[in-house]
PDB file of C-alpha atoms and ligand atoms in Angstrom:
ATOM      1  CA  UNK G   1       0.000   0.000   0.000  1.00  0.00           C
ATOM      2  CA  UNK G   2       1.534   3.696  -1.417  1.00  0.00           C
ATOM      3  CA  UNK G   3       2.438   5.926   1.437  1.00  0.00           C
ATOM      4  CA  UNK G   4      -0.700   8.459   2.282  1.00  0.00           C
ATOM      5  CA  UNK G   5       0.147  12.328   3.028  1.00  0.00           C
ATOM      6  CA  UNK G   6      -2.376  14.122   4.388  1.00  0.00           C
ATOM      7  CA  UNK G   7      -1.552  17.869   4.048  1.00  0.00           C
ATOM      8  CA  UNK G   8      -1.756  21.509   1.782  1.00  0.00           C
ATOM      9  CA  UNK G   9       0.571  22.887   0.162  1.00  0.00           C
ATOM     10  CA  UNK G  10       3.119  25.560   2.340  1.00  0.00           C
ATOM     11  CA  UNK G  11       2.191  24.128   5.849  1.00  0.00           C
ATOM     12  CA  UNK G  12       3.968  21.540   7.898  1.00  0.00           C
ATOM     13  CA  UNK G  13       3.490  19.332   5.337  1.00  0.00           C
ATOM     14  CA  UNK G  14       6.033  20.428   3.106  1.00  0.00           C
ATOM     15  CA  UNK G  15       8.582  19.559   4.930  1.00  0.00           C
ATOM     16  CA  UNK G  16       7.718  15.776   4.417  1.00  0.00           C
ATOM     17  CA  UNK G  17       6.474  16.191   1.134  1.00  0.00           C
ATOM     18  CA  UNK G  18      10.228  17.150   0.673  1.00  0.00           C
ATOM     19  CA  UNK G  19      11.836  14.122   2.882  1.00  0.00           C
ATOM     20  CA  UNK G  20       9.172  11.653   0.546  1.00  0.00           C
ATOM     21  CA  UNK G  21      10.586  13.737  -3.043  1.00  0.00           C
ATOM     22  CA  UNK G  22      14.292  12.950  -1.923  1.00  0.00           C
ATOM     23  CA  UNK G  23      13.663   9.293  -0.828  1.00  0.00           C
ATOM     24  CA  UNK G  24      12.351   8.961  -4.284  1.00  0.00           C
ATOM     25  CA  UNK G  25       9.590   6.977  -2.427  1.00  0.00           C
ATOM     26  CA  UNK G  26       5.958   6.586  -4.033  1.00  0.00           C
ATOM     27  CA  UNK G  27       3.443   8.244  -1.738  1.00  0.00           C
ATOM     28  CA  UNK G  28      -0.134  10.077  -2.427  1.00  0.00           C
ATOM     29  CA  UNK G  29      -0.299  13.373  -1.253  1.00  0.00           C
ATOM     30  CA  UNK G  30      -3.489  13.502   0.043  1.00  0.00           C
ATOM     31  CA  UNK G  31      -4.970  17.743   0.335  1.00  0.00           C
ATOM     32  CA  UNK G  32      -6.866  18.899   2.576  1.00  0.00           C
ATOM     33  CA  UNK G  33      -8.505  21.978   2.264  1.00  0.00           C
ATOM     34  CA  UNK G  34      -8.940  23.446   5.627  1.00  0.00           C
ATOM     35  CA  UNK G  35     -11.456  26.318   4.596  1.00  0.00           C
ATOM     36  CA  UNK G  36     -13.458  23.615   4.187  1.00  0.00           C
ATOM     37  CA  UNK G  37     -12.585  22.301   7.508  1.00  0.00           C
ATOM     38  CA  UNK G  38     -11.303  18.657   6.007  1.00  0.00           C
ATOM     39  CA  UNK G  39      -8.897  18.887   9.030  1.00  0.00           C
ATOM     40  CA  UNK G  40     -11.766  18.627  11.715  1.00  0.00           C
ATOM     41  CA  UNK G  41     -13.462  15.751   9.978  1.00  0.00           C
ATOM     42  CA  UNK G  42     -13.978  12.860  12.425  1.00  0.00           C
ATOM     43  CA  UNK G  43     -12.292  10.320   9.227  1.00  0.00           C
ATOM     44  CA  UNK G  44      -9.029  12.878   9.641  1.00  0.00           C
ATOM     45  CA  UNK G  45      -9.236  13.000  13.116  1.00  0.00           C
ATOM     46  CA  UNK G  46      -8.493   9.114  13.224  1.00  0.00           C
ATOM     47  CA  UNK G  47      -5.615   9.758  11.234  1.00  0.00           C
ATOM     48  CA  UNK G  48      -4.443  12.393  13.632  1.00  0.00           C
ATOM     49  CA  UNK G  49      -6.069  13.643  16.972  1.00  0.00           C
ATOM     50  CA  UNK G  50      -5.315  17.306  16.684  1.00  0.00           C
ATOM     51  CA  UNK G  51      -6.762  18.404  13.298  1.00  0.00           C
ATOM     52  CA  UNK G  52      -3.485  19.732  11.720  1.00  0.00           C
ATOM     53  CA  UNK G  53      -1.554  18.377   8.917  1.00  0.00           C
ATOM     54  CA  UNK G  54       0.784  16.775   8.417  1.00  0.00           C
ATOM     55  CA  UNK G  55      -0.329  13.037   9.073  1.00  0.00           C
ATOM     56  CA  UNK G  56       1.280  10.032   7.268  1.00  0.00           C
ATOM     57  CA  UNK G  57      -0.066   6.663   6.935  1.00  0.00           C
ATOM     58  CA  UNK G  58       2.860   4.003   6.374  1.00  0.00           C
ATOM     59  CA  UNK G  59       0.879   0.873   5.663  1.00  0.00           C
ATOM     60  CA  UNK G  60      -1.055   0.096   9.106  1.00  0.00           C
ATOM     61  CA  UNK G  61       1.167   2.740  10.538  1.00  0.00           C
ATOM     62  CA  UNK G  62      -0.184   6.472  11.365  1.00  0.00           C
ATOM     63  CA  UNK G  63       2.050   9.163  12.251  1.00  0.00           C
ATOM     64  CA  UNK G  64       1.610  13.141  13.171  1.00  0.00           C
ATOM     65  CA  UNK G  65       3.941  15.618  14.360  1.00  0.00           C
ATOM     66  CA  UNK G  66       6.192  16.249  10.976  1.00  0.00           C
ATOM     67  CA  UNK G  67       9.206  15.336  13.407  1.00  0.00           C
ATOM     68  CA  UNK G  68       8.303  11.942  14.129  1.00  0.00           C
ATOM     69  CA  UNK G  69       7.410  11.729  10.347  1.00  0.00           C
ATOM     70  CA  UNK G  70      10.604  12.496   9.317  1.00  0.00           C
ATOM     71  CA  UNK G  71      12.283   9.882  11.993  1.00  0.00           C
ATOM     72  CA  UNK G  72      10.211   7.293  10.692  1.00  0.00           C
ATOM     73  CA  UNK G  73      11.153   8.006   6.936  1.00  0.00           C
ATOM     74  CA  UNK G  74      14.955   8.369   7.930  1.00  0.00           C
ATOM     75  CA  UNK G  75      14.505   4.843   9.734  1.00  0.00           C
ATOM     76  CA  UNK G  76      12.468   2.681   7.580  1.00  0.00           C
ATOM     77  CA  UNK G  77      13.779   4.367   3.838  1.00  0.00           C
ATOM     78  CA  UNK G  78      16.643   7.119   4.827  1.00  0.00           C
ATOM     79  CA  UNK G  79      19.667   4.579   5.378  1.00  0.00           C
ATOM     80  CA  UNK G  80      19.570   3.195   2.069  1.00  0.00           C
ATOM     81  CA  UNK G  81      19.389   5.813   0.156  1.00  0.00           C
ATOM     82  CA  UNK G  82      22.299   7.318   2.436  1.00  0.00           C
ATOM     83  CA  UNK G  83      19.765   9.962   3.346  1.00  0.00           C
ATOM     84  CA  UNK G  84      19.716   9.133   6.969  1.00  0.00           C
ATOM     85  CA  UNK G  85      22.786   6.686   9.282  1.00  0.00           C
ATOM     86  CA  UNK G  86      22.513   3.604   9.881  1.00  0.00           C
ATOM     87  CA  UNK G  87      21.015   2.647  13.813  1.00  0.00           C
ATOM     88  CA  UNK G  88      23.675   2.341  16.420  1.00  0.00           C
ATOM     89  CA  UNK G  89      26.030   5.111  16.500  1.00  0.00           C
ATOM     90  CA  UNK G  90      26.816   8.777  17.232  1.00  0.00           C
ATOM     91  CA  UNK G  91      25.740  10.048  13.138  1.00  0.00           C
ATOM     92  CA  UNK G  92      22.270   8.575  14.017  1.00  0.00           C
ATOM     93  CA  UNK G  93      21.908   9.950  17.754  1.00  0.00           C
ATOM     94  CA  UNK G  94      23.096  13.105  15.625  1.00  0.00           C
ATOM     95  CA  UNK G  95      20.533  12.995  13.420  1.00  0.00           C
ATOM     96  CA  UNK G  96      17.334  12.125  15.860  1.00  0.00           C
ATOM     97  CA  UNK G  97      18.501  14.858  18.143  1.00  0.00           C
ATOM     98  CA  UNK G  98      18.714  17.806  15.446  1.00  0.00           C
ATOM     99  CA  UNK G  99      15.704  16.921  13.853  1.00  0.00           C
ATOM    100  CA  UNK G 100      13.660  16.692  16.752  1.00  0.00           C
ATOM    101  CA  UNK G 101      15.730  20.064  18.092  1.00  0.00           C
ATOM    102  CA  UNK G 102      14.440  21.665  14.912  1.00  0.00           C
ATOM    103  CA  UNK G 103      10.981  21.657  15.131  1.00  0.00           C
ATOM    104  CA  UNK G 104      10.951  21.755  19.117  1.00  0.00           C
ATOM    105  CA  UNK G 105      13.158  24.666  19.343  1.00  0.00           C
ATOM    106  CA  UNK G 106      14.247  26.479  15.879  1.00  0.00           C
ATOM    107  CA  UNK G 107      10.960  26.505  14.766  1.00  0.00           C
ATOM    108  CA  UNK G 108       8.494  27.570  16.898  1.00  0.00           C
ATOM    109  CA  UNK G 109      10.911  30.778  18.131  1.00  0.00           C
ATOM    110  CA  UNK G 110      11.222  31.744  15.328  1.00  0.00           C
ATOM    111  CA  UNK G 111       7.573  31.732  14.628  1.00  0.00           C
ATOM    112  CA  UNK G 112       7.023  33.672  17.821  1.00  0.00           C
ATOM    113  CA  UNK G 113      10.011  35.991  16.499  1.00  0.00           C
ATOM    114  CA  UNK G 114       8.225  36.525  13.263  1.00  0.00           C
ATOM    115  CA  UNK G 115       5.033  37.422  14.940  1.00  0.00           C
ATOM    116  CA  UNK G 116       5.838  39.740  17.990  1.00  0.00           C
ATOM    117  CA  UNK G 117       9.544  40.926  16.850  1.00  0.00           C
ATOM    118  CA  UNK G 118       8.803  41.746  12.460  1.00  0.00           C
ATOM    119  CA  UNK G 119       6.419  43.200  10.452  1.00  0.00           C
ATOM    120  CA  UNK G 120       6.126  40.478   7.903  1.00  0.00           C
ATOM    121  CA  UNK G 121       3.341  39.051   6.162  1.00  0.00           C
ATOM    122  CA  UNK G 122       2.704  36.564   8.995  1.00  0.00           C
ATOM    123  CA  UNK G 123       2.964  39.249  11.895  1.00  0.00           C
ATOM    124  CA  UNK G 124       1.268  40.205  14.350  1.00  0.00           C
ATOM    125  CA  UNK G 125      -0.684  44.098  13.977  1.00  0.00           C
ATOM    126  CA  UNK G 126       1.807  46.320  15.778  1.00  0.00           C
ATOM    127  CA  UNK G 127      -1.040  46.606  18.411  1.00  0.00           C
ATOM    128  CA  UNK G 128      -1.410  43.350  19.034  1.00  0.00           C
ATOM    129  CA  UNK G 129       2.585  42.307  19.305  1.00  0.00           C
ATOM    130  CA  UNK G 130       4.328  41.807  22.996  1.00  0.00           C
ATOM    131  CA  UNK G 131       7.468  43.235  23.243  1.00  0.00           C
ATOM    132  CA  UNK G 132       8.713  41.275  26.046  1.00  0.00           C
ATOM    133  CA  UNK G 133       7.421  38.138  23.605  1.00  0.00           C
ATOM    134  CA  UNK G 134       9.796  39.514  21.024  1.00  0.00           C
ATOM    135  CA  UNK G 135      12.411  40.122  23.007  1.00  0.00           C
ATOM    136  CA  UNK G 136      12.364  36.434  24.353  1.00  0.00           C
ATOM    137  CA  UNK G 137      11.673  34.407  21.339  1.00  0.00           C
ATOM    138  CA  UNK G 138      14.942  36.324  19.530  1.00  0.00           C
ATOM    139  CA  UNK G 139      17.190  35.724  22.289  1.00  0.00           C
ATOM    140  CA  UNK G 140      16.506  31.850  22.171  1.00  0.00           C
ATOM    141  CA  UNK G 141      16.400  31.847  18.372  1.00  0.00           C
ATOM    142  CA  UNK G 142      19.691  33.616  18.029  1.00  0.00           C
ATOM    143  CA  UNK G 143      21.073  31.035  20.667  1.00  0.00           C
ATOM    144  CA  UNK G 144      19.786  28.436  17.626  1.00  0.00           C
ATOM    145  CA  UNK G 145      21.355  30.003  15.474  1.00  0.00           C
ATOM    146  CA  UNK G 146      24.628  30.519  17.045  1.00  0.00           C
ATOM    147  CA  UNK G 147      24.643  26.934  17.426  1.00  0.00           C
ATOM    148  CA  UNK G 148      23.870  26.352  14.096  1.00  0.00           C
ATOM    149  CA  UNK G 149      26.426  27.938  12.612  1.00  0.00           C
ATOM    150  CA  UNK G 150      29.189  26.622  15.108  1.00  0.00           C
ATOM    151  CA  UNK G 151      27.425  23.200  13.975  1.00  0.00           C
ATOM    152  CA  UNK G 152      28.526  23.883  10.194  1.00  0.00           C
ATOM    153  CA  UNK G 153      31.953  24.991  10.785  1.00  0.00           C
ATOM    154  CA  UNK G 154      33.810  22.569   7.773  1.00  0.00           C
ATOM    155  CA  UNK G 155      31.201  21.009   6.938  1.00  0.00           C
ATOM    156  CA  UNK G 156      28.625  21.431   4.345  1.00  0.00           C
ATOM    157  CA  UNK G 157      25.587  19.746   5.738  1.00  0.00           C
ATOM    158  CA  UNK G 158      23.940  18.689   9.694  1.00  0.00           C
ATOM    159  CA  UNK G 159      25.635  15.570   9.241  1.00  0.00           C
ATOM    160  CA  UNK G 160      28.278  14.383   6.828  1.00  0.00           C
ATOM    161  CA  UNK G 161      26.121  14.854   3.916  1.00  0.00           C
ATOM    162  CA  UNK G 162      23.049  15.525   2.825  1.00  0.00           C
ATOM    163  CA  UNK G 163      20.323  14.473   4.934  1.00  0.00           C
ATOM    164  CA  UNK G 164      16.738  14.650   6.491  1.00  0.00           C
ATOM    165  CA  UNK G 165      18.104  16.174   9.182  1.00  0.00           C
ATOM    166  CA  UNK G 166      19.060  19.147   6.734  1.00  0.00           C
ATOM    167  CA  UNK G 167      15.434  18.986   5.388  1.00  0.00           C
ATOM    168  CA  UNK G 168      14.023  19.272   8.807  1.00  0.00           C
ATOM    169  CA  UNK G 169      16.082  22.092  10.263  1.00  0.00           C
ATOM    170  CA  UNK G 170      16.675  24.246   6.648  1.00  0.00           C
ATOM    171  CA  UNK G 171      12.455  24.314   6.370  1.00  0.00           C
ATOM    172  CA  UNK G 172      12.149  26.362   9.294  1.00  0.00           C
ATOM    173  CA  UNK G 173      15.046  28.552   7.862  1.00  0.00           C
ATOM    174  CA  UNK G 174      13.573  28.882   4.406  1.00  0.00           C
ATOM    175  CA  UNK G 175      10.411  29.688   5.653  1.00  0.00           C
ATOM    176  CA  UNK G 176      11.479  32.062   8.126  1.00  0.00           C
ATOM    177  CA  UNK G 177      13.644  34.236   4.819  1.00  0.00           C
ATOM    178  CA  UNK G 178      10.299  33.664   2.682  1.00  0.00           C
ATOM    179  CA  UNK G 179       8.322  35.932   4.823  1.00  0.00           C
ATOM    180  CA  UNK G 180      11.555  38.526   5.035  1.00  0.00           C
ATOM    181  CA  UNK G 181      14.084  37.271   7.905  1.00  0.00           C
ATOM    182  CA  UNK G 182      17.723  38.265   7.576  1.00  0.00           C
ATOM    183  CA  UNK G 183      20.819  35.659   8.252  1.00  0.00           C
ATOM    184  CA  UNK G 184      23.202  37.901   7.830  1.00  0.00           C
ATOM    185  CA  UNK G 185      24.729  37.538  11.331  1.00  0.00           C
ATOM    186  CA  UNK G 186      25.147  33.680  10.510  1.00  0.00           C
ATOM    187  CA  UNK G 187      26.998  33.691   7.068  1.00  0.00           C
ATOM    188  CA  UNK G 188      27.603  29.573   6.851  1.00  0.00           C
ATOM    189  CA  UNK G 189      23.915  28.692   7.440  1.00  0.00           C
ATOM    190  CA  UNK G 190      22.578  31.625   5.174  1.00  0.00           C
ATOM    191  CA  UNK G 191      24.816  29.742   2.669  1.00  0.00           C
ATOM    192  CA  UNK G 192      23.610  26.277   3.755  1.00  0.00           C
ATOM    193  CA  UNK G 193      19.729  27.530   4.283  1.00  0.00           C
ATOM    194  CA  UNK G 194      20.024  28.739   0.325  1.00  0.00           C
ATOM    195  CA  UNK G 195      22.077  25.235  -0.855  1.00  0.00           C
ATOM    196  CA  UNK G 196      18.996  23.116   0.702  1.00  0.00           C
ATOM    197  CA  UNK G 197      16.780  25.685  -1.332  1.00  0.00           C
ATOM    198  CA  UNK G 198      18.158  25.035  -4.316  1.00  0.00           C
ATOM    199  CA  UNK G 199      17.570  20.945  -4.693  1.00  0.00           C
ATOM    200  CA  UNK G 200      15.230  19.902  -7.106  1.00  0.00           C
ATOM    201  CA  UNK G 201      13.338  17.683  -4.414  1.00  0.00           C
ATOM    202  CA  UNK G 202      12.625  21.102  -2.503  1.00  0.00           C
ATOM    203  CA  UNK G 203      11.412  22.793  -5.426  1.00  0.00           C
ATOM    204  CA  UNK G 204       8.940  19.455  -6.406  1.00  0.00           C
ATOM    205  CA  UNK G 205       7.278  19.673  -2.172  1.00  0.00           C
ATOM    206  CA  UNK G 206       3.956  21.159  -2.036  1.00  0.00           C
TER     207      UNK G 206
HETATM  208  N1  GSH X   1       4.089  20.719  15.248  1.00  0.00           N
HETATM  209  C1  GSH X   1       3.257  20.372  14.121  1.00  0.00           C
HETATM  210  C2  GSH X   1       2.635  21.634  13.556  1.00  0.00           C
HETATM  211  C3  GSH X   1       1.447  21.315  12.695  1.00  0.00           C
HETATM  212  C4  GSH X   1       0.691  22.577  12.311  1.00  0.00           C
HETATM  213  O1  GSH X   1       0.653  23.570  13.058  1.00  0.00           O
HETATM  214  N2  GSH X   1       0.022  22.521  11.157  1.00  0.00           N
HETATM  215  C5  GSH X   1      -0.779  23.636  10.698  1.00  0.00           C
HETATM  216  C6  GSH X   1      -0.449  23.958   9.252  1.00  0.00           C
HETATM  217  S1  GSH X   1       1.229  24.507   9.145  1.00  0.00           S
HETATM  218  C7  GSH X   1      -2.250  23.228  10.768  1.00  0.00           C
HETATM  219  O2  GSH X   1      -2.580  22.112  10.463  1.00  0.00           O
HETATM  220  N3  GSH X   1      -3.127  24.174  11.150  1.00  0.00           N
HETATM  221  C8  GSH X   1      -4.530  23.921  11.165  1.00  0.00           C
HETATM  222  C9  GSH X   1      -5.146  24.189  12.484  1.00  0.00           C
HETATM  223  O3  GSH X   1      -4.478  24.725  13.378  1.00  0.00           O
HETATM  224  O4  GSH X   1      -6.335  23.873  12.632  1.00  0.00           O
HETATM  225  C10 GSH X   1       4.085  19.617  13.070  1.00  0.00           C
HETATM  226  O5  GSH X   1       5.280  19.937  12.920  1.00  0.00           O
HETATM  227  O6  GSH X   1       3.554  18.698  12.417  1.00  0.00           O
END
C-alpha cells in the first residue's frame, strides 16, 4: 500500500512532502482543504487527533507531528538511500537529536520571532505584538542560530552529507527568509539555508 500524506501545500506538510521527493519513495499526497474544515473531519481525526496536517499513513502505521514523520522516513527508507545513518552510533543519535531540536526549538521561536519581533506578512498588527514576547523568542532563536552555525563549521551539511536532518532544520530557515528574515549575522547557514533551497526535491514539495 503507497504511502498516504495528508496535508496543503506551504504548511507543515512540506517539509515531508520534501523528505518523501528525496527518498524517491511513491506516496499520495493527500490535500486537505482546511477552509473547508477537512482537518476537523472525524475520518481525519483518526488519522491524527489534533486536526493539523501533516499526518502520514505508512501501511497500518499512522504518524503526526512532521518530526516523528521524518524519523520514521529516515529509519524505515533514509539509510539506504544514504539519506539518513545507519542505527547504532553517534551520526544517528546526531541525526534524531537535530531533527527533533528543529521543530521543538528552531521553529516555533522563530515563529514567535516573526510574529511579535517583524512586520512580515505573517505578523502580528503592531497593536497586538508583545514586546517582552519579542524580546524572548529572539534571544533563544539567536542562541539556535549561534549553534547552528558553530554546527557547520567545515562542513557542508547537519551531518556528513546531505540528509533529512538538513530537510528538517533548513524548512524552518527557508520559511522564516520567505516571509523577510535576515541571516546575515550567521553567514555559513545563510549559505547552507540557500544550498537546501536550491535541490530539485525542494522545489517538487507542495
Ligand atoms: N508541530 C506540528 C505543527 C502542525 C501545524 O501547526 N500545522 C498547521 C499547518 S502549518 C495546521 O494544520 N493548522 C490547522 C489548524 O491549526 O487547525 C508539526 O510539525 O507537524
Amino acid at each position: 500500500m503507497a504511502i498516504k500524506l495528508y496535508s496543503w501545500p506551504r504548511s507543515s506538510g512540506t517539509r515531508v512532502a520534501w523528505a518523501l521527493e528525496e527518498l524517491g519513495t511513491p506516496y499520495e499526497y493527500v490535500e486537505l482543504d482546511p477552509k473547508k474544515q477537512e482537518n476537523r473531519s472525524s475520518k481525519y481525526l483518526a488519522v491524527n487527533p489534533h486536526g493539523k496536517v501533516p499526518a502520514l499513513v505508512d501501511g497500518d502505521q499512522r504518524f503526526f507531528e512532521s518530526a516523528a514523520i521524518l524519523l520514521h522516513l529516515g529509519n524505515k527508507y533514509g539509510v539506504e538511500k544514504n539519506l539518513w545513518p545507519a542505527g547504532g552510533g553517534q551520526a544517528r543519535a546526531d541525526a534524531e537529536s537535530w531533527a527533533v531540536w528543529a521543530t521543538a526549538e528552531l521553529g516555533p521561536y522563530m515563529m514567535q520571532y516573526l510574529y511579535h519581533g517583524l512586520d512580515t506578512p505573517v505578523s502580528y498588527a503592531p497593536e497586538d505584538r508583545s514586546r517582552a514576547a519579542a524580546e524572548y523568542s529572539l534571544s533563544q532563536f539567536n542562541r539556535n542560530l549561534d549553534a547552528l552555525e558553530s554546527r557547520l563549521e567545515g562542513r557542508d551539511y547537519l551531518l556528513d552529507a546531505f540528509s533529512l536532518v538538513d530537510v528538517a532544520a533548513a524548512s524552518w530557515l527557508i520559511m522564516g527568509t520567505m516571509f523577510g528574515l535576515k541571516l546575515d549575522r550567521h553567514p555559513r547557514l545563510a549559505a547552507w539555508s540557500k544550498r537546501c533551497a536550491e535541490r530539485s526535491a525542494f522545489k517538487r514539495a507542495r
